[in-house]
Coordinates of C-alpha atoms in Angstrom, one line a residue:
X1 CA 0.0 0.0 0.0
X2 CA 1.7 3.3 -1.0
X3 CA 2.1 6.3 1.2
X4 CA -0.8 9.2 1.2
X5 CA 1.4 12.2 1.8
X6 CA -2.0 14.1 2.2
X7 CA -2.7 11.9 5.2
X8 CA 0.6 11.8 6.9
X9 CA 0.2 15.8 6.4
X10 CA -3.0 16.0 7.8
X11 CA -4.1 17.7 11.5
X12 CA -5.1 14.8 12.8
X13 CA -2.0 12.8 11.2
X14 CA -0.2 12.8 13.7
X15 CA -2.4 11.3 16.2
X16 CA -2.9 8.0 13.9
X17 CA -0.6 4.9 14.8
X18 CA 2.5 3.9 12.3
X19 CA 2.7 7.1 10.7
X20 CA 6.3 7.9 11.3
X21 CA 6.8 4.2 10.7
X22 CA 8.3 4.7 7.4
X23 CA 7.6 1.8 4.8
X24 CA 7.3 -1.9 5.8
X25 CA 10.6 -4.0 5.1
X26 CA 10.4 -6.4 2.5
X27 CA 10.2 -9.9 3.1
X28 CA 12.9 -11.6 4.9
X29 CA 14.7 -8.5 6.0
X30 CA 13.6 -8.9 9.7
X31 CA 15.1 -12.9 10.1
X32 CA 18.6 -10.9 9.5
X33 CA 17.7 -7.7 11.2
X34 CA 17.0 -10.1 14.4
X35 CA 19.8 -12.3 13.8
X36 CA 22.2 -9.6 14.2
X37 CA 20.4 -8.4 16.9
X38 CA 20.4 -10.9 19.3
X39 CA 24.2 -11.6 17.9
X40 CA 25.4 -8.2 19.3
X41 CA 23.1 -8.8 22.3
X42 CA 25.2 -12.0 23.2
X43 CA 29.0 -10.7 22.3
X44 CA 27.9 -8.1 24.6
X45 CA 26.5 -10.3 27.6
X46 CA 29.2 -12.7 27.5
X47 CA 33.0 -10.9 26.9
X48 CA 36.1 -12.9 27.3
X49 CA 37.1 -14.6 30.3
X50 CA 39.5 -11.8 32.0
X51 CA 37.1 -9.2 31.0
X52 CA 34.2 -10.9 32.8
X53 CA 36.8 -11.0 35.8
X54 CA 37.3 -7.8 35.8
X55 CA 33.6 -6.7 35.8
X56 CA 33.1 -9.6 38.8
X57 CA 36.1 -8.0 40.4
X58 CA 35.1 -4.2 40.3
X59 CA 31.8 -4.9 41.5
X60 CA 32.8 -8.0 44.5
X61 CA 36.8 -6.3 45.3
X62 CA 35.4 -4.9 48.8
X63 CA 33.7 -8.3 49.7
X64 CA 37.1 -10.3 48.6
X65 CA 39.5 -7.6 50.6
X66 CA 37.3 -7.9 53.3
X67 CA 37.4 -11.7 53.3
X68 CA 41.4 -12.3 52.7
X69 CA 41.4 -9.7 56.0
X70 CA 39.5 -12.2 58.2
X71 CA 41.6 -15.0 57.1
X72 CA 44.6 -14.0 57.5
X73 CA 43.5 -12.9 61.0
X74 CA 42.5 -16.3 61.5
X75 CA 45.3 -18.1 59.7
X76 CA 48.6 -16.2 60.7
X77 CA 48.0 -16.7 65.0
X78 CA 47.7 -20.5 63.9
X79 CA 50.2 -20.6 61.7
X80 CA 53.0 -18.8 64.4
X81 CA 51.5 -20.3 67.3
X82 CA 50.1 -23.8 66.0
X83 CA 51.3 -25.2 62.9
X84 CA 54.8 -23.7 63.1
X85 CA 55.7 -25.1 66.3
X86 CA 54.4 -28.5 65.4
X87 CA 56.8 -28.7 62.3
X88 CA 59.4 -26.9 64.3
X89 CA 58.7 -29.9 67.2
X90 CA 58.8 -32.6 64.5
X91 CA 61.7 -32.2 62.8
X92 CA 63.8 -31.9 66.7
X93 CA 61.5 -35.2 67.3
X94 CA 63.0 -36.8 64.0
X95 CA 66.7 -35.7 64.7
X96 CA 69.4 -38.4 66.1
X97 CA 71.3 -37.2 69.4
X98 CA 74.5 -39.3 69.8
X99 CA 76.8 -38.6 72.7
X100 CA 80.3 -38.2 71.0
X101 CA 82.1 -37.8 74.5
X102 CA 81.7 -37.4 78.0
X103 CA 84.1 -36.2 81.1
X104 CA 83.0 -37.2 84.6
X105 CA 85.6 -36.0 86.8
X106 CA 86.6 -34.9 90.5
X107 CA 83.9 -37.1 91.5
X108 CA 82.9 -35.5 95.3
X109 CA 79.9 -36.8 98.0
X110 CA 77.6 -34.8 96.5
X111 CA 79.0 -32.9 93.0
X112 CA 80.7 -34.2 90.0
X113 CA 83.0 -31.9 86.9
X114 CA 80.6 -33.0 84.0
X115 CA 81.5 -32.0 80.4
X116 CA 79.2 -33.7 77.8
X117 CA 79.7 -33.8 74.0
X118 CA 77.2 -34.5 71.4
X119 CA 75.9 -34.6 67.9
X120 CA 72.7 -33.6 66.8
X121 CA 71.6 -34.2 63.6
X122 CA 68.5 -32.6 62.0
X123 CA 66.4 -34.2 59.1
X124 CA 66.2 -30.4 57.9
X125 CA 68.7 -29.3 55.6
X126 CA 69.1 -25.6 56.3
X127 CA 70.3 -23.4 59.3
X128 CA 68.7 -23.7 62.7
X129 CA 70.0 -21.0 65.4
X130 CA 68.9 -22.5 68.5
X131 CA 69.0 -20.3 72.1
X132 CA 70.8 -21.5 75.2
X133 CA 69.2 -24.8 76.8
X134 CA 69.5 -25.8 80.6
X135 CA 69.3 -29.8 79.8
X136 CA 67.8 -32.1 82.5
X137 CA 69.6 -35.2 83.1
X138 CA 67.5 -37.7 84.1
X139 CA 66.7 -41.4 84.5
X140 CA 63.2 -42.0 82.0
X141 CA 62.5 -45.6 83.8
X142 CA 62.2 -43.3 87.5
X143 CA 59.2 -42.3 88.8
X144 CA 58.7 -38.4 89.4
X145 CA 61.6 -36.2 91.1
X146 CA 64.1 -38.3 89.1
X147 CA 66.5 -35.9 87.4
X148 CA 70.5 -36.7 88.6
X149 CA 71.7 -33.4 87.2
X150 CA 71.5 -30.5 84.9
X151 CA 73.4 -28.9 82.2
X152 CA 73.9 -26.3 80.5
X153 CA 74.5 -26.1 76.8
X154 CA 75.3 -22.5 75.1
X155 CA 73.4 -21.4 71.7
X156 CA 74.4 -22.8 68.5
X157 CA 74.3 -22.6 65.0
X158 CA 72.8 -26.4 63.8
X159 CA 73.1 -27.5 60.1
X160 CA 73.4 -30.9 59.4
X161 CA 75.1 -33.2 61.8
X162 CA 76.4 -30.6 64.1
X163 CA 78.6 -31.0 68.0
X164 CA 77.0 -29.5 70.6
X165 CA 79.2 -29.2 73.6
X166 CA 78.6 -28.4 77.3
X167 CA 81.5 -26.4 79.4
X168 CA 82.8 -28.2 81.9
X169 CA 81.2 -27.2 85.5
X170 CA 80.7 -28.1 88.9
X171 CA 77.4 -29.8 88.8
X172 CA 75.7 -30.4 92.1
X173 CA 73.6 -34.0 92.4
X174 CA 70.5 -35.7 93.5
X175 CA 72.3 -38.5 94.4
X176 CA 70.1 -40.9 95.0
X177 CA 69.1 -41.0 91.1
X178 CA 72.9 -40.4 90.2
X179 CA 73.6 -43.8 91.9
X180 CA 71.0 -45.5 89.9
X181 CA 72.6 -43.9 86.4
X182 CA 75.8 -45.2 87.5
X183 CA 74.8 -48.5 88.4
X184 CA 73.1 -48.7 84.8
X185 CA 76.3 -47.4 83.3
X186 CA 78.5 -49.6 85.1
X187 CA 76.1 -52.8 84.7
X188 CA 74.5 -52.6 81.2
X189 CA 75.8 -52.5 78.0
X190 CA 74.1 -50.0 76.7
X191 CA 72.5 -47.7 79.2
X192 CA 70.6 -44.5 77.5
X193 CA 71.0 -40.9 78.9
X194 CA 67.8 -39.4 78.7
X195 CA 68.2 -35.5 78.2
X196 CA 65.0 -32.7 78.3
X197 CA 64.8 -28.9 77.1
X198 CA 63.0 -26.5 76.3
X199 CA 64.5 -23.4 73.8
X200 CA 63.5 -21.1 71.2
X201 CA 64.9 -22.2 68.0
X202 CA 65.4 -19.7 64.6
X203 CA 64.6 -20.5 60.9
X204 CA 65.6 -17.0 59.6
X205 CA 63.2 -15.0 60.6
X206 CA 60.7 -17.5 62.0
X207 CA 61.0 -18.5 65.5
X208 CA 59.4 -21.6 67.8
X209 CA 59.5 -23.2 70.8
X210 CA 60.4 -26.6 71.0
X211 CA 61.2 -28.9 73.3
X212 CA 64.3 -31.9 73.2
X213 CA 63.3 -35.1 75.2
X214 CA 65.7 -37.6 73.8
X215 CA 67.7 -40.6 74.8
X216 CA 71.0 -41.0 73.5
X217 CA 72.2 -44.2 73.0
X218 CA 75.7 -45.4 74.0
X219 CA 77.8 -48.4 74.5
X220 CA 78.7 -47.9 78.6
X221 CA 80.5 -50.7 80.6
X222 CA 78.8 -54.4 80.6
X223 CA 80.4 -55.1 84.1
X224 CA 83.3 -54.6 83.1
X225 CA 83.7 -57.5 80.8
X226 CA 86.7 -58.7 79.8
X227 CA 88.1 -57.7 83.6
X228 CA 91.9 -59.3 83.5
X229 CA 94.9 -59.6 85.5
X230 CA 98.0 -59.7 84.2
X231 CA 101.7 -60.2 85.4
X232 CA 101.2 -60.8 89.0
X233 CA 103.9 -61.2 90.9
X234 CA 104.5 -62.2 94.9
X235 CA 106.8 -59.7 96.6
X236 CA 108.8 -61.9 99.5
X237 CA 109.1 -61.0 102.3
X238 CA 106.3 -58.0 102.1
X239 CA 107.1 -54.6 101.8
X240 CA 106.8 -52.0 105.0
X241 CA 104.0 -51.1 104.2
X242 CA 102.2 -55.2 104.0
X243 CA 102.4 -54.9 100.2
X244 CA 103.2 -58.3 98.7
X245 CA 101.0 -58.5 95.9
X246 CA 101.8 -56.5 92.5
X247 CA 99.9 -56.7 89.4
X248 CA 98.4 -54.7 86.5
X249 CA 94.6 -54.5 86.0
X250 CA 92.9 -54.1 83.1
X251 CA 88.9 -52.9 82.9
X252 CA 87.7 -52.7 79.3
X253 CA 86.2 -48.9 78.8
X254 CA 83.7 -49.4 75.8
X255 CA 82.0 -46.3 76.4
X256 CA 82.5 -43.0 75.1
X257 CA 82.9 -41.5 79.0
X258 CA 86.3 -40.9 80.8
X259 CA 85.8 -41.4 84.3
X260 CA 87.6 -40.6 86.6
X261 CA 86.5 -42.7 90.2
X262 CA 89.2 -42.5 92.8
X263 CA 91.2 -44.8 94.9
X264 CA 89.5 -48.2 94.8
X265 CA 89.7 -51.5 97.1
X266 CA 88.8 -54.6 95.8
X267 CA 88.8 -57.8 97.8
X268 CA 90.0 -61.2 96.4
X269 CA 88.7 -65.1 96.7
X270 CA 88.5 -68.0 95.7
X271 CA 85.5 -68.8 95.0
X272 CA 83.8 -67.6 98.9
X273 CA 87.7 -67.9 100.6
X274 CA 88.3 -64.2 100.9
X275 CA 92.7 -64.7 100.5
X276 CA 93.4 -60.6 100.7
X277 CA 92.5 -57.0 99.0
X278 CA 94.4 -55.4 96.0
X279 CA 94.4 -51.4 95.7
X280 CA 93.9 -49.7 92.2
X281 CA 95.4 -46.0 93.2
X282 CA 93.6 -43.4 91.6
X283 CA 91.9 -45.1 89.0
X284 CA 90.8 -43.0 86.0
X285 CA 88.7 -45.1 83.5
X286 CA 89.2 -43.5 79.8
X287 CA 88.1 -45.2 76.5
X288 CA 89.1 -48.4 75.5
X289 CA 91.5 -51.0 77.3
X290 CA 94.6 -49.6 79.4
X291 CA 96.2 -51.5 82.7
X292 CA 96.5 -50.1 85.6
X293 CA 98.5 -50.5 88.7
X294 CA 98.0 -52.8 91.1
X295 CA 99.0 -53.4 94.7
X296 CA 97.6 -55.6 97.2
X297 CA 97.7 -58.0 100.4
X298 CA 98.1 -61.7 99.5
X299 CA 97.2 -63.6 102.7
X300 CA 99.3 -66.0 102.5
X301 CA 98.7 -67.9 106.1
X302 CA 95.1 -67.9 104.9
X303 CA 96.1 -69.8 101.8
X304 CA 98.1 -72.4 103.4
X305 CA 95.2 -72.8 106.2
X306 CA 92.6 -73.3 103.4
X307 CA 94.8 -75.2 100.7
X308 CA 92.3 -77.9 100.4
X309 CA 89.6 -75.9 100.0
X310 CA 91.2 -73.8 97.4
X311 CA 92.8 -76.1 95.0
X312 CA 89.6 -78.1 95.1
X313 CA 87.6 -74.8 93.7
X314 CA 90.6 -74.1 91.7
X315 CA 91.3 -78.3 90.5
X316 CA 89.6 -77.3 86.9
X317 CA 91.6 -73.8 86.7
X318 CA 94.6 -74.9 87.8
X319 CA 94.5 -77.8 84.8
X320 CA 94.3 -74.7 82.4
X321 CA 97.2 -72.8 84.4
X322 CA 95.2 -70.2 85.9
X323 CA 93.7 -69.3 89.0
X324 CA 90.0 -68.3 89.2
X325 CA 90.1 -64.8 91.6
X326 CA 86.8 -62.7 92.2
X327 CA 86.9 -59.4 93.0
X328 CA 84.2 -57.5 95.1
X329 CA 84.7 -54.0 95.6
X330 CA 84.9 -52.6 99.3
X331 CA 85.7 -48.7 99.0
X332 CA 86.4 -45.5 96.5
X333 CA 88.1 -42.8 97.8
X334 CA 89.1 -39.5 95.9
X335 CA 91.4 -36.9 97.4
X336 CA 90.7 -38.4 101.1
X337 CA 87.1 -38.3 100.9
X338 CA 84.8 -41.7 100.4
X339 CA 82.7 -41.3 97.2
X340 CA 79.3 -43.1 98.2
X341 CA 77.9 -44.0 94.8
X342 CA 80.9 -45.3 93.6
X343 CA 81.6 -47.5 96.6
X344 CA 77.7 -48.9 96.7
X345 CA 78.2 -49.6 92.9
X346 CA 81.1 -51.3 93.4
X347 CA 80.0 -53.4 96.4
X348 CA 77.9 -54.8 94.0
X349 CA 79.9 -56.0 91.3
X350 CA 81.7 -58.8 90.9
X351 CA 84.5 -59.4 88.7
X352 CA 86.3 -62.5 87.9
X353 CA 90.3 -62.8 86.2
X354 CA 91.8 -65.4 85.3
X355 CA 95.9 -65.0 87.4
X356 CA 98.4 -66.3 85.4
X357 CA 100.0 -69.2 87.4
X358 CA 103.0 -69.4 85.5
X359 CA 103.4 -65.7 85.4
X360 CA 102.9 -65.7 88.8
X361 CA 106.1 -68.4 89.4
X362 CA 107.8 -66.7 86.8
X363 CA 107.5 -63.5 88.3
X364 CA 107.6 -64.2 92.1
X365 CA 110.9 -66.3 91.5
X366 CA 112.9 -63.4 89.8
X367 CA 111.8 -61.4 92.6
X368 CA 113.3 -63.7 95.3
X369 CA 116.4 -64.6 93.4
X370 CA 117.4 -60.9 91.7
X371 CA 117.2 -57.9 94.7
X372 CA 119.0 -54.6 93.9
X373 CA 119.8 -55.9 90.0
X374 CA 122.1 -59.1 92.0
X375 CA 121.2 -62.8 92.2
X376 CA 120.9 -64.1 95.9
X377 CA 122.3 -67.4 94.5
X378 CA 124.1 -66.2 91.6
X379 CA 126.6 -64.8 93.9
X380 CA 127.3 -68.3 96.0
X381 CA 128.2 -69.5 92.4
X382 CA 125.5 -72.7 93.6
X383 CA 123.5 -71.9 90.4
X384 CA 123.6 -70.9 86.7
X385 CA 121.1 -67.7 86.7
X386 CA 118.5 -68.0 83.7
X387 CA 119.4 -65.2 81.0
X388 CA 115.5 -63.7 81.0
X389 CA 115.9 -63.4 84.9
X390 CA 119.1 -60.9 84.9

């Protein structure tokens, strides 16, 4: 239908619906005039991914900032104060504490001069500053009250396997659980320390508290096992002072500990015939073997009185060539003063050596016959002195 300009002009024109239409599109012009429609419609709506972010972000940043806010305020006090001190308290949990040497010295009634070397190896392979720890030395198998000791250990810088060493210091005792540690040591073969602390320890910046309760492992003395006596030798007659026994001793020292226990009596037997008392003068047990001096009363009247006794516990020994003695220990003295724990320890151990008894001949007979470098005989001319005796 075509257009009536006179109509559109018209008064009342404009008041007639479609006039300012303009003419009708032709057939099929709408399908593309919509598709392109709703095509820009959708570009529009939908964006790319970062530029629907954005929009999401502008409108939501207050909610987010306000949200990372409360978790950090939640997450950072248990991070510092939970988590961190658990991993902290892990890997010192996970770390291997070997004692690498110990000094127990000047032993007195009631104090000892303890120095104690160690190792510590962390599973954490970076620096570790750790503060100053007072250690408690303790016995773990003790009910409460039972710490012998304390040390103290200076700050250190730990990575890897690193030595951690005590200054040697006057440490006073409860010595009623020091005895039991030393009867452990001396009896056991491998009788732990057991260590506690408490210090703050540094991973750059970070810091935690952490506690070390560990039990190092050592080798310590197996009553005295392998206990020997060598090159005995019958002084006749006795010296002034009723000293007619000499000999060395040797107690094996497995342990990484020097220690140092004073002037110790021992009584001898045979088998329950107590035949005299040897003296080890200030006796000072370092690693490993060594011998020490040995001086002592042979009783030699009790022997004789009790021969049949004594070569009937000895009959099997004797067919070896050695005598069987036992030695119980009677006293420990250092600089004048009785040690207690030493002395109850030793009460309590027995130790058996095998004497020797051709050493013993041997060694008694160049005694008698060679005084002052001179043969008794040798100068009668009665007898041909033996070269190994001159």
């Amino acid at each position: 239908m075509a257009d009536n300009p006179s109509n559109s002009k018209s008064k009342d024109a404009k008041y007639a619906l479609g006039t300012q239409r303009g003419p009708l599109p032709l057939e099929g012009d709408d399908v593309g005039l919509i598709e392109k429609s709703k095509s820009t419609s959708l570009e529009a709506g939908m964006g790319t991914r970062a530029q629907r972010f954005r929009r999401h972000w502008g409108r939501f940043w207050c909610c987010y900032a306000l949200g990372g806010v409360i978790f950090l305020a939640i997450f950072l006090p248990i991070f510092f104060l939970v988590i961190l001190p658990a991993i902290a308290q892990r890997v010192v949990d996970g770390s291997t504490l070997v004692l690498v040497h110990a000094d127990v010295l000047q032993p007195r009634p009631d104090s000892i001069m303890l120095r104690i070397d160690s190792a510590l190896d962390l599973p954490l392979k970076i620096p570790v500053r750790i503060e100053p720890i007072t250690m408690s030395l303790f016995n773990r198998e003790r009910p409460a009250n039972n710490t012998w000791a304390h040390a103290y250990l200076p700050g250190a810088r730990i990575y890897g396997n690193t030595t951690l060493a005590t200054n040697s210091t006057f440490t006073p005792l409860n010595v009623t659980e020091w005895t039991e540690y030393v009867r452990s040591v001396v009896f056991e073969p491998h009788a732990p320390l057991s260590v506690k602390g408490s210090t703050t320890a540094y991973i750059g910046k970070l810091k935690a508290r952490v506690t070390m309760d560990k039990d190092i492992h050592q080798t310590t003395l197996n009553s005295f096992e392998g206990f020997s006596i060598t090159d005995p030798k019958l002084l006749l007659p006795a010296l002034n002072d009723g000293t007619n026994l000499l000999a060395n001793a040797t107690l094996p020292n497995p342990s990484a500990m020097t220690l140092e226990i004073g002037t110790t009596t021992l009584n001898l037997y045979s088998n329950t015939t107590l035949l005299g008392n040897v003296t080890l003068s200030n006796l000072t047990l370092k690693p490993g073997n060594h011998s020490t001096p040995v001086r002592g009363h042979f009783d030699l009247r009790k022997l004789l009185a009790n021969l049949g006794t004594v070569l009937r516990d000895q009959r099997e020994a004797i067919k070896s060539g050695y005598l069987d003695l036992t030695t119980v220990g009677t006293d420990v003295v250092y600089d004048g003063v009785r040690v207690p724990y030493y002395t109850d320890v030793m009460r309590n151990l027995t130790m058996t050596a095998q004497v020797p008894l051709g050493k013993l001949v041997e060694n008694t007979l160049r005694g008698v016959l060679v005084r002052n470098g001179t043969t008794v005989l040798g100068g009668l001319g009665l007898v041909a002195v033996p070269e190994y005796v001159r």
